[in-house]
mmCIF file of C-alpha atoms in Angstrom:
data_model
loop_
_atom_site.group_PDB
_atom_site.id
_atom_site.type_symbol
_atom_site.label_atom_id
_atom_site.label_comp_id
_atom_site.label_asym_id
_atom_site.label_seq_id
_atom_site.Cartn_x
_atom_site.Cartn_y
_atom_site.Cartn_z
ATOM 1 C CA UNK K 1 101.098 266.434 -48.904
ATOM 2 C CA UNK K 2 100.909 270.244 -48.971
ATOM 3 C CA UNK K 3 104.001 271.816 -47.356
ATOM 4 C CA UNK K 4 103.110 275.348 -48.450
ATOM 5 C CA UNK K 5 100.148 277.445 -49.493
ATOM 6 C CA UNK K 6 100.562 280.323 -51.905
ATOM 7 C CA UNK K 7 98.392 283.417 -51.649
ATOM 8 C CA UNK K 8 99.646 285.558 -54.497
ATOM 9 C CA UNK K 9 103.239 286.483 -53.696
ATOM 10 C CA UNK K 10 102.899 285.252 -50.088
ATOM 11 C CA UNK K 11 104.079 281.745 -49.165
ATOM 12 C CA UNK K 12 102.543 280.256 -46.042
ATOM 13 C CA UNK K 13 104.195 277.201 -44.425
ATOM 14 C CA UNK K 14 101.261 274.920 -43.653
ATOM 15 C CA UNK K 15 102.765 273.105 -40.683
ATOM 16 C CA UNK K 16 103.871 276.313 -38.979
ATOM 17 C CA UNK K 17 100.464 277.887 -39.646
ATOM 18 C CA UNK K 18 98.532 275.138 -37.869
ATOM 19 C CA UNK K 19 101.025 275.020 -35.014
ATOM 20 C CA UNK K 20 100.484 278.764 -34.553
ATOM 21 C CA UNK K 21 96.696 278.318 -34.713
ATOM 22 C CA UNK K 22 96.948 275.513 -32.155
ATOM 23 C CA UNK K 23 98.972 277.679 -29.782
ATOM 24 C CA UNK K 24 96.466 280.532 -30.202
ATOM 25 C CA UNK K 25 93.505 278.234 -29.508
ATOM 26 C CA UNK K 26 95.269 276.784 -26.472
ATOM 27 C CA UNK K 27 95.925 280.259 -25.069
ATOM 28 C CA UNK K 28 92.288 281.274 -25.546
ATOM 29 C CA UNK K 29 91.044 278.141 -23.772
ATOM 30 C CA UNK K 30 93.601 278.652 -20.992
ATOM 31 C CA UNK K 31 92.451 282.244 -20.412
ATOM 32 C CA UNK K 32 88.779 281.219 -20.475
ATOM 33 C CA UNK K 33 89.397 278.441 -17.958
ATOM 34 C CA UNK K 34 91.510 280.724 -15.768
ATOM 35 C CA UNK K 35 88.692 283.279 -15.712
ATOM 36 C CA UNK K 36 86.142 280.597 -14.870
ATOM 37 C CA UNK K 37 88.258 279.487 -11.922
ATOM 38 C CA UNK K 38 89.130 283.029 -10.883
ATOM 39 C CA UNK K 39 92.807 282.368 -11.564
ATOM 40 C CA UNK K 40 93.687 285.202 -13.937
ATOM 41 C CA UNK K 41 96.713 286.708 -12.223
ATOM 42 C CA UNK K 42 100.432 287.249 -12.602
ATOM 43 C CA UNK K 43 101.163 283.618 -11.686
ATOM 44 C CA UNK K 44 99.053 282.249 -14.534
ATOM 45 C CA UNK K 45 100.760 284.600 -16.993
ATOM 46 C CA UNK K 46 104.150 283.414 -15.754
ATOM 47 C CA UNK K 47 103.037 279.789 -16.191
ATOM 48 C CA UNK K 48 101.963 280.426 -19.799
ATOM 49 C CA UNK K 49 105.258 282.153 -20.585
ATOM 50 C CA UNK K 50 107.175 279.222 -19.098
ATOM 51 C CA UNK K 51 105.132 276.742 -21.123
ATOM 52 C CA UNK K 52 105.687 278.591 -24.404
ATOM 53 C CA UNK K 53 109.422 279.049 -23.903
ATOM 54 C CA UNK K 54 109.999 275.563 -22.523
ATOM 55 C CA UNK K 55 107.866 273.974 -25.241
ATOM 56 C CA UNK K 56 109.770 275.746 -27.997
ATOM 57 C CA UNK K 57 113.137 274.697 -26.543
ATOM 58 C CA UNK K 58 112.028 271.113 -25.904
ATOM 59 C CA UNK K 59 110.620 270.723 -29.407
ATOM 60 C CA UNK K 60 113.755 272.139 -31.008
ATOM 61 C CA UNK K 61 116.204 270.019 -28.989
ATOM 62 C CA UNK K 62 114.170 266.793 -28.942
ATOM 63 C CA UNK K 63 116.244 265.282 -31.747
ATOM 64 C CA UNK K 64 119.533 265.625 -29.885
ATOM 65 C CA UNK K 65 119.710 262.348 -27.898
ATOM 66 C CA UNK K 66 118.779 259.970 -30.698
ATOM 67 C CA UNK K 67 121.526 257.398 -30.055
ATOM 68 C CA UNK K 68 122.954 255.747 -26.945
ATOM 69 C CA UNK K 69 126.367 256.496 -28.431
ATOM 70 C CA UNK K 70 126.423 260.240 -27.787
ATOM 71 C CA UNK K 71 129.221 260.747 -30.311
ATOM 72 C CA UNK K 72 126.692 259.786 -33.017
ATOM 73 C CA UNK K 73 124.265 262.495 -31.932
ATOM 74 C CA UNK K 74 124.239 265.967 -33.487
ATOM 75 C CA UNK K 75 125.564 268.932 -31.566
ATOM 76 C CA UNK K 76 123.096 271.063 -29.635
ATOM 77 C CA UNK K 77 123.433 273.748 -32.301
ATOM 78 C CA UNK K 78 122.620 271.241 -35.063
ATOM 79 C CA UNK K 79 119.694 269.842 -33.079
ATOM 80 C CA UNK K 80 118.354 273.362 -32.588
ATOM 81 C CA UNK K 81 118.526 274.113 -36.299
ATOM 82 C CA UNK K 82 117.579 270.729 -37.776
ATOM 83 C CA UNK K 83 115.903 268.969 -34.850
ATOM 84 C CA UNK K 84 112.967 266.597 -35.200
ATOM 85 C CA UNK K 85 110.604 269.022 -33.398
ATOM 86 C CA UNK K 86 108.899 266.195 -31.551
ATOM 87 C CA UNK K 87 105.560 266.804 -29.845
ATOM 88 C CA UNK K 88 106.707 264.708 -26.882
ATOM 89 C CA UNK K 89 109.820 266.860 -26.573
ATOM 90 C CA UNK K 90 107.663 269.980 -26.744
ATOM 91 C CA UNK K 91 105.307 268.733 -24.023
ATOM 92 C CA UNK K 92 108.190 267.759 -21.752
ATOM 93 C CA UNK K 93 109.853 271.126 -22.352
ATOM 94 C CA UNK K 94 106.597 272.973 -21.651
ATOM 95 C CA UNK K 95 106.112 271.058 -18.400
ATOM 96 C CA UNK K 96 109.651 271.804 -17.230
ATOM 97 C CA UNK K 97 109.255 275.415 -18.376
ATOM 98 C CA UNK K 98 106.168 275.858 -16.195
ATOM 99 C CA UNK K 99 107.930 274.317 -13.192
ATOM 100 C CA UNK K 100 110.957 276.586 -13.611
ATOM 101 C CA UNK K 101 108.846 279.702 -14.199
ATOM 102 C CA UNK K 102 106.741 279.008 -11.125
ATOM 103 C CA UNK K 103 109.827 278.377 -9.007
ATOM 104 C CA UNK K 104 111.467 281.598 -10.177
ATOM 105 C CA UNK K 105 108.236 283.487 -9.482
ATOM 106 C CA UNK K 106 107.818 281.917 -6.055
ATOM 107 C CA UNK K 107 104.442 280.399 -6.966
ATOM 108 C CA UNK K 108 103.563 277.030 -5.426
ATOM 109 C CA UNK K 109 99.989 276.572 -6.660
ATOM 110 C CA UNK K 110 99.014 273.964 -9.267
ATOM 111 C CA UNK K 111 98.259 275.197 -12.789
ATOM 112 C CA UNK K 112 98.040 271.882 -14.669
ATOM 113 C CA UNK K 113 94.237 271.797 -14.629
ATOM 114 C CA UNK K 114 94.195 275.092 -16.534
ATOM 115 C CA UNK K 115 96.461 273.636 -19.211
ATOM 116 C CA UNK K 116 94.818 270.232 -19.759
ATOM 117 C CA UNK K 117 91.834 271.213 -21.989
ATOM 118 C CA UNK K 118 93.920 273.920 -23.663
ATOM 119 C CA UNK K 119 96.692 271.502 -24.617
ATOM 120 C CA UNK K 120 94.216 268.927 -25.958
ATOM 121 C CA UNK K 121 92.552 271.433 -28.312
ATOM 122 C CA UNK K 122 95.864 272.981 -29.326
ATOM 123 C CA UNK K 123 97.294 269.558 -30.149
ATOM 124 C CA UNK K 124 94.249 268.647 -32.251
ATOM 125 C CA UNK K 125 94.661 271.776 -34.370
ATOM 126 C CA UNK K 126 98.430 271.492 -34.623
ATOM 127 C CA UNK K 127 98.221 267.888 -35.822
ATOM 128 C CA UNK K 128 96.202 269.039 -38.829
ATOM 129 C CA UNK K 129 99.429 270.612 -40.057
ATOM 130 C CA UNK K 130 101.259 267.309 -39.499
ATOM 131 C CA UNK K 131 98.597 265.437 -41.465
ATOM 132 C CA UNK K 132 98.862 267.846 -44.385
ATOM 133 C CA UNK K 133 102.663 267.973 -44.570
ATOM 134 C CA UNK K 134 104.236 264.810 -43.124
ATOM 135 C CA UNK K 135 104.386 261.154 -44.087
ATOM 136 C CA UNK K 136 101.384 259.176 -42.840
ATOM 137 C CA UNK K 137 101.614 255.906 -40.951
ATOM 138 C CA UNK K 138 102.550 252.344 -41.794
ATOM 139 C CA UNK K 139 100.937 250.368 -44.631
ATOM 140 C CA UNK K 140 97.461 249.023 -43.925
ATOM 141 C CA UNK K 141 94.692 247.068 -45.636
ATOM 142 C CA UNK K 142 91.961 248.839 -43.657
ATOM 143 C CA UNK K 143 89.364 250.632 -45.793
ATOM 144 C CA UNK K 144 90.273 254.067 -44.442
ATOM 145 C CA UNK K 145 93.915 253.820 -45.472
ATOM 146 C CA UNK K 146 95.188 256.875 -47.322
ATOM 147 C CA UNK K 147 97.678 257.387 -50.142
ATOM 148 C CA UNK K 148 100.375 260.026 -50.262
ATOM 149 C CA UNK K 149 102.470 261.341 -53.173
ATOM 150 C CA UNK K 150 105.622 259.406 -54.002
ATOM 151 C CA UNK K 151 107.586 262.622 -53.450
ATOM 152 C CA UNK K 152 107.082 262.538 -49.671
ATOM 153 C CA UNK K 153 110.543 262.038 -48.113
ATOM 154 C CA UNK K 154 111.344 259.037 -45.895
ATOM 155 C CA UNK K 155 108.179 257.214 -46.947
ATOM 156 C CA UNK K 156 108.807 253.920 -48.795
ATOM 157 C CA UNK K 157 105.076 253.153 -48.727
ATOM 158 C CA UNK K 158 104.356 256.378 -50.612
ATOM 159 C CA UNK K 159 106.785 255.398 -53.370
ATOM 160 C CA UNK K 160 105.159 251.953 -53.637
ATOM 161 C CA UNK K 161 101.664 253.427 -53.788
ATOM 162 C CA UNK K 162 100.502 251.589 -50.660
ATOM 163 C CA UNK K 163 97.567 252.645 -48.513
ATOM 164 C CA UNK K 164 98.728 253.771 -45.075
ATOM 165 C CA UNK K 165 97.298 254.469 -41.663
ATOM 166 C CA UNK K 166 96.153 258.104 -41.276
ATOM 167 C CA UNK K 167 97.980 258.174 -37.944
ATOM 168 C CA UNK K 168 97.700 261.919 -37.478
ATOM 169 C CA UNK K 169 93.931 261.739 -37.976
ATOM 170 C CA UNK K 170 93.830 259.170 -35.177
ATOM 171 C CA UNK K 171 95.536 261.678 -32.904
ATOM 172 C CA UNK K 172 93.300 264.554 -33.968
ATOM 173 C CA UNK K 173 90.264 262.430 -33.069
ATOM 174 C CA UNK K 174 91.799 261.453 -29.720
ATOM 175 C CA UNK K 175 92.635 265.037 -28.790
ATOM 176 C CA UNK K 176 89.158 266.315 -29.693
ATOM 177 C CA UNK K 177 87.534 263.572 -27.583
ATOM 178 C CA UNK K 178 89.978 264.341 -24.764
ATOM 179 C CA UNK K 179 89.083 268.036 -24.950
ATOM 180 C CA UNK K 180 85.365 267.258 -24.592
ATOM 181 C CA UNK K 181 85.918 264.762 -21.769
ATOM 182 C CA UNK K 182 88.187 267.163 -19.887
ATOM 183 C CA UNK K 183 85.549 269.897 -20.092
ATOM 184 C CA UNK K 184 83.057 267.413 -18.622
ATOM 185 C CA UNK K 185 85.441 266.291 -15.878
ATOM 186 C CA UNK K 186 86.595 269.741 -14.792
ATOM 187 C CA UNK K 187 83.568 270.219 -12.484
ATOM 188 C CA UNK K 188 83.731 266.654 -11.182
ATOM 189 C CA UNK K 189 87.354 266.535 -10.028
ATOM 190 C CA UNK K 190 88.011 268.948 -7.213
ATOM 191 C CA UNK K 191 91.538 267.956 -6.175
ATOM 192 C CA UNK K 192 94.060 270.345 -7.796
ATOM 193 C CA UNK K 193 96.214 268.884 -10.532
ATOM 194 C CA UNK K 194 94.274 265.671 -11.108
ATOM 195 C CA UNK K 195 92.655 266.774 -14.370
ATOM 196 C CA UNK K 196 96.118 267.245 -15.824
ATOM 197 C CA UNK K 197 97.255 263.870 -14.472
ATOM 198 C CA UNK K 198 94.340 262.118 -16.179
ATOM 199 C CA UNK K 199 95.054 263.841 -19.487
ATOM 200 C CA UNK K 200 98.747 262.980 -19.391
ATOM 201 C CA UNK K 201 97.930 259.359 -18.529
ATOM 202 C CA UNK K 202 95.406 259.037 -21.355
ATOM 203 C CA UNK K 203 97.723 260.640 -23.887
ATOM 204 C CA UNK K 204 100.693 258.506 -22.849
ATOM 205 C CA UNK K 205 98.685 255.295 -23.334
ATOM 206 C CA UNK K 206 97.254 256.524 -26.637
ATOM 207 C CA UNK K 207 100.623 257.678 -27.975
ATOM 208 C CA UNK K 208 102.325 254.400 -27.086
ATOM 209 C CA UNK K 209 99.548 252.510 -28.878
ATOM 210 C CA UNK K 210 99.288 254.721 -31.964
ATOM 211 C CA UNK K 211 103.052 254.420 -32.512
ATOM 212 C CA UNK K 212 102.357 250.940 -33.896
ATOM 213 C CA UNK K 213 100.591 252.639 -36.820
ATOM 214 C CA UNK K 214 103.085 255.462 -37.364
ATOM 215 C CA UNK K 215 106.022 255.468 -39.761
ATOM 216 C CA UNK K 216 108.691 256.082 -37.105
ATOM 217 C CA UNK K 217 111.723 253.794 -37.252
ATOM 218 C CA UNK K 218 111.963 251.013 -34.691
ATOM 219 C CA UNK K 219 115.198 250.880 -32.693
ATOM 220 C CA UNK K 220 114.912 247.771 -30.491
ATOM 221 C CA UNK K 221 112.353 244.987 -29.949
ATOM 222 C CA UNK K 222 110.188 246.524 -32.688
ATOM 223 C CA UNK K 223 109.562 249.620 -30.566
ATOM 224 C CA UNK K 224 110.195 253.197 -31.677
ATOM 225 C CA UNK K 225 112.120 255.881 -29.808
ATOM 226 C CA UNK K 226 108.897 257.537 -28.540
ATOM 227 C CA UNK K 227 107.746 254.168 -27.202
ATOM 228 C CA UNK K 228 110.984 253.629 -25.308
ATOM 229 C CA UNK K 229 110.650 257.169 -23.944
ATOM 230 C CA UNK K 230 107.085 256.393 -22.858
ATOM 231 C CA UNK K 231 107.705 253.012 -21.208
ATOM 232 C CA UNK K 232 109.199 254.357 -17.945
ATOM 233 C CA UNK K 233 106.737 257.250 -18.103
ATOM 234 C CA UNK K 234 103.806 254.814 -18.212
ATOM 235 C CA UNK K 235 105.119 253.068 -15.105
ATOM 236 C CA UNK K 236 105.394 256.352 -13.202
ATOM 237 C CA UNK K 237 101.974 257.493 -14.406
ATOM 238 C CA UNK K 238 100.432 254.156 -13.406
ATOM 239 C CA UNK K 239 101.789 254.532 -9.878
ATOM 240 C CA UNK K 240 100.500 258.109 -9.759
ATOM 241 C CA UNK K 241 97.016 257.036 -10.863
ATOM 242 C CA UNK K 242 96.970 254.264 -8.278
ATOM 243 C CA UNK K 243 97.909 256.822 -5.624
ATOM 244 C CA UNK K 244 95.119 259.169 -6.756
ATOM 245 C CA UNK K 245 92.622 256.335 -6.790
ATOM 246 C CA UNK K 246 93.599 255.245 -3.280
ATOM 247 C CA UNK K 247 93.180 258.814 -2.060
ATOM 248 C CA UNK K 248 89.723 259.008 -3.625
ATOM 249 C CA UNK K 249 90.542 261.818 -6.045
ATOM 250 C CA UNK K 250 88.422 260.343 -8.859
ATOM 251 C CA UNK K 251 85.444 259.077 -6.872
ATOM 252 C CA UNK K 252 83.232 262.026 -7.843
ATOM 253 C CA UNK K 253 83.628 261.213 -11.542
ATOM 254 C CA UNK K 254 81.315 258.225 -11.108
ATOM 255 C CA UNK K 255 79.481 258.410 -7.806
ATOM 256 C CA UNK K 256 78.682 262.070 -7.248
ATOM 257 C CA UNK K 257 77.218 265.064 -9.001
ATOM 258 C CA UNK K 258 79.137 268.118 -10.112
ATOM 259 C CA UNK K 259 81.105 269.962 -7.466
ATOM 260 C CA UNK K 260 81.661 273.714 -7.411
ATOM 261 C CA UNK K 261 85.044 274.956 -8.538
#
């Protein structure tokens, strides 16, 4: 694990560097997609600002409600300073930030389709920082298992010298595939917002599944906190996909050629 890089007298935090590069890449993709769709305007700028602010707040505060007994949870100030900085918390915060920003700006149009490819690429780059600095997944006997230094905190497998799932590499691969698929789908799904719905659905299923390989603590029925967060979300997303299917939103993905956007 490499928490920092040193360039002469300059110390560069690796995780923060790749998060920043991911945000930059996401913004570039967002602008390119907005230009392609003719949606570069004040509303799109407001949406980006809401996403950045909401994502930062959600990521910082995501470690607050860790226990059902709220007296065992840290204060909001402690969560802000020492929070877990969860990706799921960041995504939820970004989504709420966009909704609030659009409401304050009086904008009712859908912007999710602009964000979907951008978020996928940004997540892929950001997760490189996680892979380089955080504990990998659970022990495995698979040939691609990786070893980490015994000095990695909260990693019993590292201390025992066990091979572990490269869980962050799994997510990097998923996000890169999602980015490519979303670029392919963007001219085949004409109904506003559905590209974002498909990405959220795919990521929710993937994240629930990949949690079985990650080193997160289980809290009940051998499921982790992210999995319990995702369970009701998967139900809602499933209903939303069924609704979109019934309305024929995804028919062009299989049966028709590209449609103009």
